[in-house]
C-alpha cells in the first residue's frame, strides 16, 4: 500500500498543475491537511469535489468500516484555481464543494466517468479535464507568490516591485488563490520551515524560516497546523505546490 504519492503532471499542465496524487488510507486512518495555497480537484468517497484553499488545519479520518479508502486528486498551483474553476477562488476557500455545483454543465458526467474508471484512469481523466479548460495561471499572482516566498519579503515591497498597488495585488490574489497576499506569505513561511533540513534548534529554525522569534513561530505553527512546532516537525513533509 502506498499511503500517499505524487506524480508529475503532463508537460502541458506544468504551468497550472503542481502534481497528480493518490492516497490510500487504512480503516480509521487520520490525515492532517495543512494550508499550501493550492486548490485540488479530488475524487473522494465516490464524489468529485473541489477542495478550496485552506486557512487552517483540516483533519480527515478514513471510514473505519471500509478496508481501504483510496483518494485521487489533481493539485492546482497557487494562482491557477480562479482560471481553471471559472469562478473567484475565494468562493471555495475552506470549503469542499461538489464539482457539479461549480461546473453544472460537465461536472455530473465527469463524476460518472470517474466512478467507472480504475484509479490510474481517474488521474488521466482529471488531467485531461484540466487541460481542456485551457486556463492560464495569473502571472502577477504567480510572481507575487515567488517573491513572498523569500524570507523578509513585505507585501508593500512585492506590490511595488510588480508595479501595482497593494489593493490591486490583494484583489487579484483573492480571486486567483482564494485568500490574500498576507495569508499566502504565512503559508510560504511555513513551507520554508518544513523545507529546512539541518538539525538545528527551534530558535535557529525560526530565524532561518523568517519568523520574528521562536514564540512567533510557535503561534503561527499552531494556527496553521493545530500542533506545536516540535510535534509538527517530527514528520512534516513538503508536498508539491
PDB file of C-alpha atoms in Angstrom:
ATOM      1  CA  UNK A   1       0.000   0.000   0.000  1.00  0.00           C
ATOM      2  CA  UNK A   2       1.267   3.493  -0.847  1.00  0.00           C
ATOM      3  CA  UNK A   3      -0.181   5.895   1.757  1.00  0.00           C
ATOM      4  CA  UNK A   4       0.444   8.992  -0.364  1.00  0.00           C
ATOM      5  CA  UNK A   5       2.304   9.536  -3.595  1.00  0.00           C
ATOM      6  CA  UNK A   6       2.658  12.382  -6.050  1.00  0.00           C
ATOM      7  CA  UNK A   7       3.126  12.129  -9.812  1.00  0.00           C
ATOM      8  CA  UNK A   8       4.398  14.815 -12.147  1.00  0.00           C
ATOM      9  CA  UNK A   9       1.696  16.352 -14.349  1.00  0.00           C
ATOM     10  CA  UNK A  10       1.817  16.124 -18.154  1.00  0.00           C
ATOM     11  CA  UNK A  11       4.105  18.752 -19.682  1.00  0.00           C
ATOM     12  CA  UNK A  12       1.211  20.825 -20.981  1.00  0.00           C
ATOM     13  CA  UNK A  13      -0.169  21.228 -17.456  1.00  0.00           C
ATOM     14  CA  UNK A  14       3.062  22.204 -15.702  1.00  0.00           C
ATOM     15  CA  UNK A  15       2.189  25.939 -15.573  1.00  0.00           C
ATOM     16  CA  UNK A  16      -1.080  25.331 -13.694  1.00  0.00           C
ATOM     17  CA  UNK A  17      -0.774  21.910 -12.007  1.00  0.00           C
ATOM     18  CA  UNK A  18       1.659  21.089  -9.192  1.00  0.00           C
ATOM     19  CA  UNK A  19       1.031  17.335  -9.231  1.00  0.00           C
ATOM     20  CA  UNK A  20      -1.357  14.445  -9.599  1.00  0.00           C
ATOM     21  CA  UNK A  21      -1.662  12.411  -6.413  1.00  0.00           C
ATOM     22  CA  UNK A  22      -3.112   9.296  -4.826  1.00  0.00           C
ATOM     23  CA  UNK A  23      -3.703   8.408  -1.211  1.00  0.00           C
ATOM     24  CA  UNK A  24      -4.587   5.010   0.197  1.00  0.00           C
ATOM     25  CA  UNK A  25      -5.693   5.104   3.817  1.00  0.00           C
ATOM     26  CA  UNK A  26      -6.318   2.080   6.072  1.00  0.00           C
ATOM     27  CA  UNK A  27      -9.526   1.949   8.147  1.00  0.00           C
ATOM     28  CA  UNK A  28      -9.717   4.791  10.638  1.00  0.00           C
ATOM     29  CA  UNK A  29      -6.551   6.455   9.315  1.00  0.00           C
ATOM     30  CA  UNK A  30      -6.248  10.100  10.357  1.00  0.00           C
ATOM     31  CA  UNK A  31      -4.669  12.603   7.983  1.00  0.00           C
ATOM     32  CA  UNK A  32      -3.806  16.192   8.829  1.00  0.00           C
ATOM     33  CA  UNK A  33      -4.006  18.608   5.897  1.00  0.00           C
ATOM     34  CA  UNK A  34      -2.310  21.996   6.248  1.00  0.00           C
ATOM     35  CA  UNK A  35      -2.589  25.148   4.111  1.00  0.00           C
ATOM     36  CA  UNK A  36      -0.419  25.135   0.969  1.00  0.00           C
ATOM     37  CA  UNK A  37      -2.002  27.848  -1.205  1.00  0.00           C
ATOM     38  CA  UNK A  38      -3.399  25.239  -3.611  1.00  0.00           C
ATOM     39  CA  UNK A  39      -6.861  24.118  -4.718  1.00  0.00           C
ATOM     40  CA  UNK A  40      -7.430  20.434  -5.503  1.00  0.00           C
ATOM     41  CA  UNK A  41      -9.973  18.534  -7.591  1.00  0.00           C
ATOM     42  CA  UNK A  42     -10.456  15.322  -5.640  1.00  0.00           C
ATOM     43  CA  UNK A  43     -12.215  12.014  -6.210  1.00  0.00           C
ATOM     44  CA  UNK A  44     -13.284  11.310  -2.631  1.00  0.00           C
ATOM     45  CA  UNK A  45     -15.669   8.620  -1.404  1.00  0.00           C
ATOM     46  CA  UNK A  46     -17.326   8.300  -4.804  1.00  0.00           C
ATOM     47  CA  UNK A  47     -17.747  12.032  -5.324  1.00  0.00           C
ATOM     48  CA  UNK A  48     -15.766  14.621  -7.281  1.00  0.00           C
ATOM     49  CA  UNK A  49     -15.192  17.680  -5.116  1.00  0.00           C
ATOM     50  CA  UNK A  50     -13.309  20.964  -5.245  1.00  0.00           C
ATOM     51  CA  UNK A  51     -11.161  21.345  -2.147  1.00  0.00           C
ATOM     52  CA  UNK A  52     -10.602  25.057  -1.703  1.00  0.00           C
ATOM     53  CA  UNK A  53      -7.502  26.729  -0.313  1.00  0.00           C
ATOM     54  CA  UNK A  54      -7.413  26.168   3.450  1.00  0.00           C
ATOM     55  CA  UNK A  55      -6.564  28.826   6.008  1.00  0.00           C
ATOM     56  CA  UNK A  56      -6.157  26.335   8.848  1.00  0.00           C
ATOM     57  CA  UNK A  57      -5.632  22.643   9.523  1.00  0.00           C
ATOM     58  CA  UNK A  58      -8.121  20.005   8.403  1.00  0.00           C
ATOM     59  CA  UNK A  59      -8.077  16.528   9.949  1.00  0.00           C
ATOM     60  CA  UNK A  60      -9.652  13.872   7.732  1.00  0.00           C
ATOM     61  CA  UNK A  61     -10.404  10.396   9.074  1.00  0.00           C
ATOM     62  CA  UNK A  62     -10.991   7.348   6.897  1.00  0.00           C
ATOM     63  CA  UNK A  63     -14.135   5.311   7.420  1.00  0.00           C
ATOM     64  CA  UNK A  64     -13.320   2.619   9.990  1.00  0.00           C
ATOM     65  CA  UNK A  65     -15.835   0.248   8.392  1.00  0.00           C
ATOM     66  CA  UNK A  66     -14.117   0.186   4.975  1.00  0.00           C
ATOM     67  CA  UNK A  67     -10.971  -1.839   4.208  1.00  0.00           C
ATOM     68  CA  UNK A  68      -9.100   0.901   2.314  1.00  0.00           C
ATOM     69  CA  UNK A  69     -10.059   4.430   1.338  1.00  0.00           C
ATOM     70  CA  UNK A  70      -8.463   5.410  -1.953  1.00  0.00           C
ATOM     71  CA  UNK A  71      -8.444   9.072  -2.961  1.00  0.00           C
ATOM     72  CA  UNK A  72      -7.174  10.605  -6.218  1.00  0.00           C
ATOM     73  CA  UNK A  73      -6.598  14.252  -6.992  1.00  0.00           C
ATOM     74  CA  UNK A  74      -5.039  16.949  -9.126  1.00  0.00           C
ATOM     75  CA  UNK A  75      -3.477  19.958  -7.390  1.00  0.00           C
ATOM     76  CA  UNK A  76      -3.668  23.416  -8.944  1.00  0.00           C
ATOM     77  CA  UNK A  77      -0.745  25.743  -8.284  1.00  0.00           C
ATOM     78  CA  UNK A  78      -1.313  28.956  -6.309  1.00  0.00           C
ATOM     79  CA  UNK A  79      -2.781  31.466  -8.751  1.00  0.00           C
ATOM     80  CA  UNK A  80      -4.295  28.898 -11.143  1.00  0.00           C
ATOM     81  CA  UNK A  81      -7.529  27.976  -9.372  1.00  0.00           C
ATOM     82  CA  UNK A  82      -9.573  31.006 -10.366  1.00  0.00           C
ATOM     83  CA  UNK A  83      -8.896  30.497 -14.076  1.00  0.00           C
ATOM     84  CA  UNK A  84      -9.383  26.712 -14.020  1.00  0.00           C
ATOM     85  CA  UNK A  85     -12.596  26.823 -11.991  1.00  0.00           C
ATOM     86  CA  UNK A  86     -14.021  29.853 -13.796  1.00  0.00           C
ATOM     87  CA  UNK A  87     -15.050  31.485 -10.521  1.00  0.00           C
ATOM     88  CA  UNK A  88     -13.166  33.535  -7.915  1.00  0.00           C
ATOM     89  CA  UNK A  89     -11.185  31.014  -5.884  1.00  0.00           C
ATOM     90  CA  UNK A  90     -12.364  32.773  -2.714  1.00  0.00           C
ATOM     91  CA  UNK A  91     -15.815  31.217  -3.307  1.00  0.00           C
ATOM     92  CA  UNK A  92     -14.422  27.800  -2.335  1.00  0.00           C
ATOM     93  CA  UNK A  93     -11.970  28.920   0.366  1.00  0.00           C
ATOM     94  CA  UNK A  94     -12.001  26.477   3.323  1.00  0.00           C
ATOM     95  CA  UNK A  95     -14.778  24.508   1.601  1.00  0.00           C
ATOM     96  CA  UNK A  96     -15.278  21.092  -0.023  1.00  0.00           C
ATOM     97  CA  UNK A  97     -17.743  21.721  -2.859  1.00  0.00           C
ATOM     98  CA  UNK A  98     -19.126  19.132  -5.334  1.00  0.00           C
ATOM     99  CA  UNK A  99     -17.659  19.955  -8.746  1.00  0.00           C
ATOM    100  CA  UNK A 100     -21.144  19.612 -10.218  1.00  0.00           C
ATOM    101  CA  UNK A 101     -22.053  22.851  -8.393  1.00  0.00           C
ATOM    102  CA  UNK A 102     -19.101  24.687  -9.945  1.00  0.00           C
ATOM    103  CA  UNK A 103     -19.344  23.109 -13.415  1.00  0.00           C
ATOM    104  CA  UNK A 104     -23.032  22.161 -13.710  1.00  0.00           C
ATOM    105  CA  UNK A 105     -22.642  21.565 -17.459  1.00  0.00           C
ATOM    106  CA  UNK A 106     -19.902  18.931 -17.312  1.00  0.00           C
ATOM    107  CA  UNK A 107     -19.457  18.080 -13.623  1.00  0.00           C
ATOM    108  CA  UNK A 108     -22.106  15.314 -13.343  1.00  0.00           C
ATOM    109  CA  UNK A 109     -20.899  13.469 -16.478  1.00  0.00           C
ATOM    110  CA  UNK A 110     -17.294  13.791 -15.340  1.00  0.00           C
ATOM    111  CA  UNK A 111     -18.133  12.304 -11.939  1.00  0.00           C
ATOM    112  CA  UNK A 112     -19.897   9.409 -13.671  1.00  0.00           C
ATOM    113  CA  UNK A 113     -16.815   8.762 -15.834  1.00  0.00           C
ATOM    114  CA  UNK A 114     -14.533   8.800 -12.801  1.00  0.00           C
ATOM    115  CA  UNK A 115     -16.833   6.452 -10.935  1.00  0.00           C
ATOM    116  CA  UNK A 116     -16.494   3.855 -13.690  1.00  0.00           C
ATOM    117  CA  UNK A 117     -12.726   4.240 -14.084  1.00  0.00           C
ATOM    118  CA  UNK A 118      -9.872   2.472 -12.306  1.00  0.00           C
ATOM    119  CA  UNK A 119      -7.503   4.636 -10.187  1.00  0.00           C
ATOM    120  CA  UNK A 120      -4.878   5.123 -12.908  1.00  0.00           C
ATOM    121  CA  UNK A 121      -7.544   6.092 -15.421  1.00  0.00           C
ATOM    122  CA  UNK A 122      -9.030   8.589 -12.942  1.00  0.00           C
ATOM    123  CA  UNK A 123      -5.803  10.564 -12.820  1.00  0.00           C
ATOM    124  CA  UNK A 124      -5.669  10.623 -16.616  1.00  0.00           C
ATOM    125  CA  UNK A 125      -9.277  11.843 -16.806  1.00  0.00           C
ATOM    126  CA  UNK A 126      -8.620  14.589 -14.254  1.00  0.00           C
ATOM    127  CA  UNK A 127      -5.522  15.738 -16.146  1.00  0.00           C
ATOM    128  CA  UNK A 128      -7.349  15.803 -19.481  1.00  0.00           C
ATOM    129  CA  UNK A 129     -10.236  17.705 -17.918  1.00  0.00           C
ATOM    130  CA  UNK A 130      -7.987  20.468 -16.592  1.00  0.00           C
ATOM    131  CA  UNK A 131      -6.064  20.578 -19.888  1.00  0.00           C
ATOM    132  CA  UNK A 132      -9.319  21.140 -21.785  1.00  0.00           C
ATOM    133  CA  UNK A 133     -10.028  24.226 -19.671  1.00  0.00           C
ATOM    134  CA  UNK A 134      -7.077  25.944 -21.431  1.00  0.00           C
ATOM    135  CA  UNK A 135      -6.608  28.040 -18.307  1.00  0.00           C
ATOM    136  CA  UNK A 136      -3.558  30.123 -17.557  1.00  0.00           C
ATOM    137  CA  UNK A 137      -2.131  30.863 -14.145  1.00  0.00           C
ATOM    138  CA  UNK A 138      -2.391  34.509 -13.122  1.00  0.00           C
ATOM    139  CA  UNK A 139       1.131  35.727 -13.907  1.00  0.00           C
ATOM    140  CA  UNK A 140       1.024  38.612 -11.449  1.00  0.00           C
ATOM    141  CA  UNK A 141      -0.076  36.332  -8.606  1.00  0.00           C
ATOM    142  CA  UNK A 142       2.492  33.689  -9.526  1.00  0.00           C
ATOM    143  CA  UNK A 143       5.225  36.323  -9.406  1.00  0.00           C
ATOM    144  CA  UNK A 144       3.926  37.593  -6.071  1.00  0.00           C
ATOM    145  CA  UNK A 145       3.893  34.052  -4.663  1.00  0.00           C
ATOM    146  CA  UNK A 146       7.552  33.604  -5.617  1.00  0.00           C
ATOM    147  CA  UNK A 147       8.551  36.903  -4.035  1.00  0.00           C
ATOM    148  CA  UNK A 148       6.525  36.247  -0.877  1.00  0.00           C
ATOM    149  CA  UNK A 149       8.481  33.004  -0.527  1.00  0.00           C
ATOM    150  CA  UNK A 150      11.675  34.975   0.102  1.00  0.00           C
ATOM    151  CA  UNK A 151      12.477  35.485   3.823  1.00  0.00           C
ATOM    152  CA  UNK A 152      11.922  39.084   4.900  1.00  0.00           C
ATOM    153  CA  UNK A 153       9.654  39.982   1.998  1.00  0.00           C
ATOM    154  CA  UNK A 154       6.905  42.530   2.598  1.00  0.00           C
ATOM    155  CA  UNK A 155       3.620  42.846   0.759  1.00  0.00           C
ATOM    156  CA  UNK A 156       4.202  46.558   0.137  1.00  0.00           C
ATOM    157  CA  UNK A 157       7.608  45.820  -1.363  1.00  0.00           C
ATOM    158  CA  UNK A 158       6.287  42.970  -3.515  1.00  0.00           C
ATOM    159  CA  UNK A 159       3.486  45.148  -4.866  1.00  0.00           C
ATOM    160  CA  UNK A 160       5.957  47.924  -5.652  1.00  0.00           C
ATOM    161  CA  UNK A 161       8.307  45.513  -7.436  1.00  0.00           C
ATOM    162  CA  UNK A 162       5.384  44.287  -9.539  1.00  0.00           C
ATOM    163  CA  UNK A 163       4.189  47.812 -10.322  1.00  0.00           C
ATOM    164  CA  UNK A 164       0.741  47.519  -8.755  1.00  0.00           C
ATOM    165  CA  UNK A 165      -0.969  48.834  -5.644  1.00  0.00           C
ATOM    166  CA  UNK A 166      -1.343  46.652  -2.557  1.00  0.00           C
ATOM    167  CA  UNK A 167      -5.112  46.807  -3.061  1.00  0.00           C
ATOM    168  CA  UNK A 168      -4.825  45.571  -6.632  1.00  0.00           C
ATOM    169  CA  UNK A 169      -2.478  42.762  -5.610  1.00  0.00           C
ATOM    170  CA  UNK A 170      -4.850  41.750  -2.818  1.00  0.00           C
ATOM    171  CA  UNK A 171      -7.841  41.568  -5.164  1.00  0.00           C
ATOM    172  CA  UNK A 172      -6.003  39.550  -7.805  1.00  0.00           C
ATOM    173  CA  UNK A 173      -4.641  37.137  -5.208  1.00  0.00           C
ATOM    174  CA  UNK A 174      -8.024  36.580  -3.574  1.00  0.00           C
ATOM    175  CA  UNK A 175      -9.559  35.806  -6.982  1.00  0.00           C
ATOM    176  CA  UNK A 176      -6.755  33.506  -8.135  1.00  0.00           C
ATOM    177  CA  UNK A 177      -5.729  31.755  -4.897  1.00  0.00           C
ATOM    178  CA  UNK A 178      -8.668  32.130  -2.544  1.00  0.00           C
ATOM    179  CA  UNK A 179      -7.070  34.438   0.005  1.00  0.00           C
ATOM    180  CA  UNK A 180      -4.832  37.488   0.084  1.00  0.00           C
ATOM    181  CA  UNK A 181      -1.065  38.049  -0.010  1.00  0.00           C
ATOM    182  CA  UNK A 182      -0.740  38.112   3.788  1.00  0.00           C
ATOM    183  CA  UNK A 183      -2.065  34.551   4.112  1.00  0.00           C
ATOM    184  CA  UNK A 184      -0.033  33.478   1.089  1.00  0.00           C
ATOM    185  CA  UNK A 185       3.087  34.844   2.811  1.00  0.00           C
ATOM    186  CA  UNK A 186       2.274  32.931   6.012  1.00  0.00           C
ATOM    187  CA  UNK A 187       1.906  29.713   4.029  1.00  0.00           C
ATOM    188  CA  UNK A 188       5.202  30.346   2.227  1.00  0.00           C
ATOM    189  CA  UNK A 189       6.948  30.840   5.578  1.00  0.00           C
ATOM    190  CA  UNK A 190       5.536  27.587   6.934  1.00  0.00           C
ATOM    191  CA  UNK A 191       6.757  25.761   3.831  1.00  0.00           C
ATOM    192  CA  UNK A 192      10.222  27.256   4.319  1.00  0.00           C
ATOM    193  CA  UNK A 193      10.191  25.902   7.865  1.00  0.00           C
ATOM    194  CA  UNK A 194       9.298  22.420   6.628  1.00  0.00           C
ATOM    195  CA  UNK A 195      12.000  22.565   3.968  1.00  0.00           C
ATOM    196  CA  UNK A 196      14.804  23.261   6.461  1.00  0.00           C
ATOM    197  CA  UNK A 197      16.799  20.068   6.717  1.00  0.00           C
ATOM    198  CA  UNK A 198      19.597  20.901   9.147  1.00  0.00           C
ATOM    199  CA  UNK A 199      19.011  19.565  12.680  1.00  0.00           C
ATOM    200  CA  UNK A 200      19.256  22.927  14.421  1.00  0.00           C
ATOM    201  CA  UNK A 201      17.415  24.368  17.431  1.00  0.00           C
ATOM    202  CA  UNK A 202      13.872  25.659  17.166  1.00  0.00           C
ATOM    203  CA  UNK A 203      15.105  29.218  17.631  1.00  0.00           C
ATOM    204  CA  UNK A 204      17.562  28.831  14.745  1.00  0.00           C
ATOM    205  CA  UNK A 205      14.920  27.252  12.563  1.00  0.00           C
ATOM    206  CA  UNK A 206      12.528  30.094  13.341  1.00  0.00           C
ATOM    207  CA  UNK A 207      15.087  32.664  12.251  1.00  0.00           C
ATOM    208  CA  UNK A 208      16.039  30.749   9.116  1.00  0.00           C
ATOM    209  CA  UNK A 209      12.398  30.390   8.074  1.00  0.00           C
ATOM    210  CA  UNK A 210      11.748  34.109   8.524  1.00  0.00           C
ATOM    211  CA  UNK A 211       9.808  34.269  11.804  1.00  0.00           C
ATOM    212  CA  UNK A 212      10.416  37.203  14.142  1.00  0.00           C
ATOM    213  CA  UNK A 213      11.125  34.838  17.062  1.00  0.00           C
ATOM    214  CA  UNK A 214      10.620  31.288  18.282  1.00  0.00           C
ATOM    215  CA  UNK A 215       7.422  32.402  20.041  1.00  0.00           C
ATOM    216  CA  UNK A 216       6.156  33.881  16.786  1.00  0.00           C
ATOM    217  CA  UNK A 217       6.894  30.606  15.033  1.00  0.00           C
ATOM    218  CA  UNK A 218       5.101  28.605  17.716  1.00  0.00           C
ATOM    219  CA  UNK A 219       1.970  30.741  17.438  1.00  0.00           C
ATOM    220  CA  UNK A 220       1.933  30.533  13.649  1.00  0.00           C
ATOM    221  CA  UNK A 221       2.551  26.780  13.516  1.00  0.00           C
ATOM    222  CA  UNK A 222      -0.304  26.186  15.968  1.00  0.00           C
ATOM    223  CA  UNK A 223      -2.690  28.357  13.927  1.00  0.00           C
ATOM    224  CA  UNK A 224      -1.823  26.740  10.605  1.00  0.00           C
ATOM    225  CA  UNK A 225      -1.346  23.115  11.686  1.00  0.00           C
ATOM    226  CA  UNK A 226      -3.069  22.695  15.056  1.00  0.00           C
ATOM    227  CA  UNK A 227       0.168  21.259  16.504  1.00  0.00           C
ATOM    228  CA  UNK A 228       3.185  22.501  18.410  1.00  0.00           C
ATOM    229  CA  UNK A 229       6.317  23.025  16.301  1.00  0.00           C
ATOM    230  CA  UNK A 230       8.026  20.021  17.918  1.00  0.00           C
ATOM    231  CA  UNK A 231       5.120  17.713  17.191  1.00  0.00           C
ATOM    232  CA  UNK A 232       4.533  19.133  13.710  1.00  0.00           C
ATOM    233  CA  UNK A 233       8.164  18.929  12.605  1.00  0.00           C
ATOM    234  CA  UNK A 234       8.502  15.310  13.747  1.00  0.00           C
ATOM    235  CA  UNK A 235       7.032  14.041  10.485  1.00  0.00           C
ATOM    236  CA  UNK A 236       6.312  17.127   8.372  1.00  0.00           C
ATOM    237  CA  UNK A 237       6.963  16.626   4.670  1.00  0.00           C
ATOM    238  CA  UNK A 238       6.872  19.198   1.890  1.00  0.00           C
ATOM    239  CA  UNK A 239       4.217  18.438  -0.696  1.00  0.00           C
ATOM    240  CA  UNK A 240       4.092  19.770  -4.258  1.00  0.00           C
ATOM    241  CA  UNK A 241       2.591  23.245  -4.593  1.00  0.00           C
TER     242      UNK A 241
END
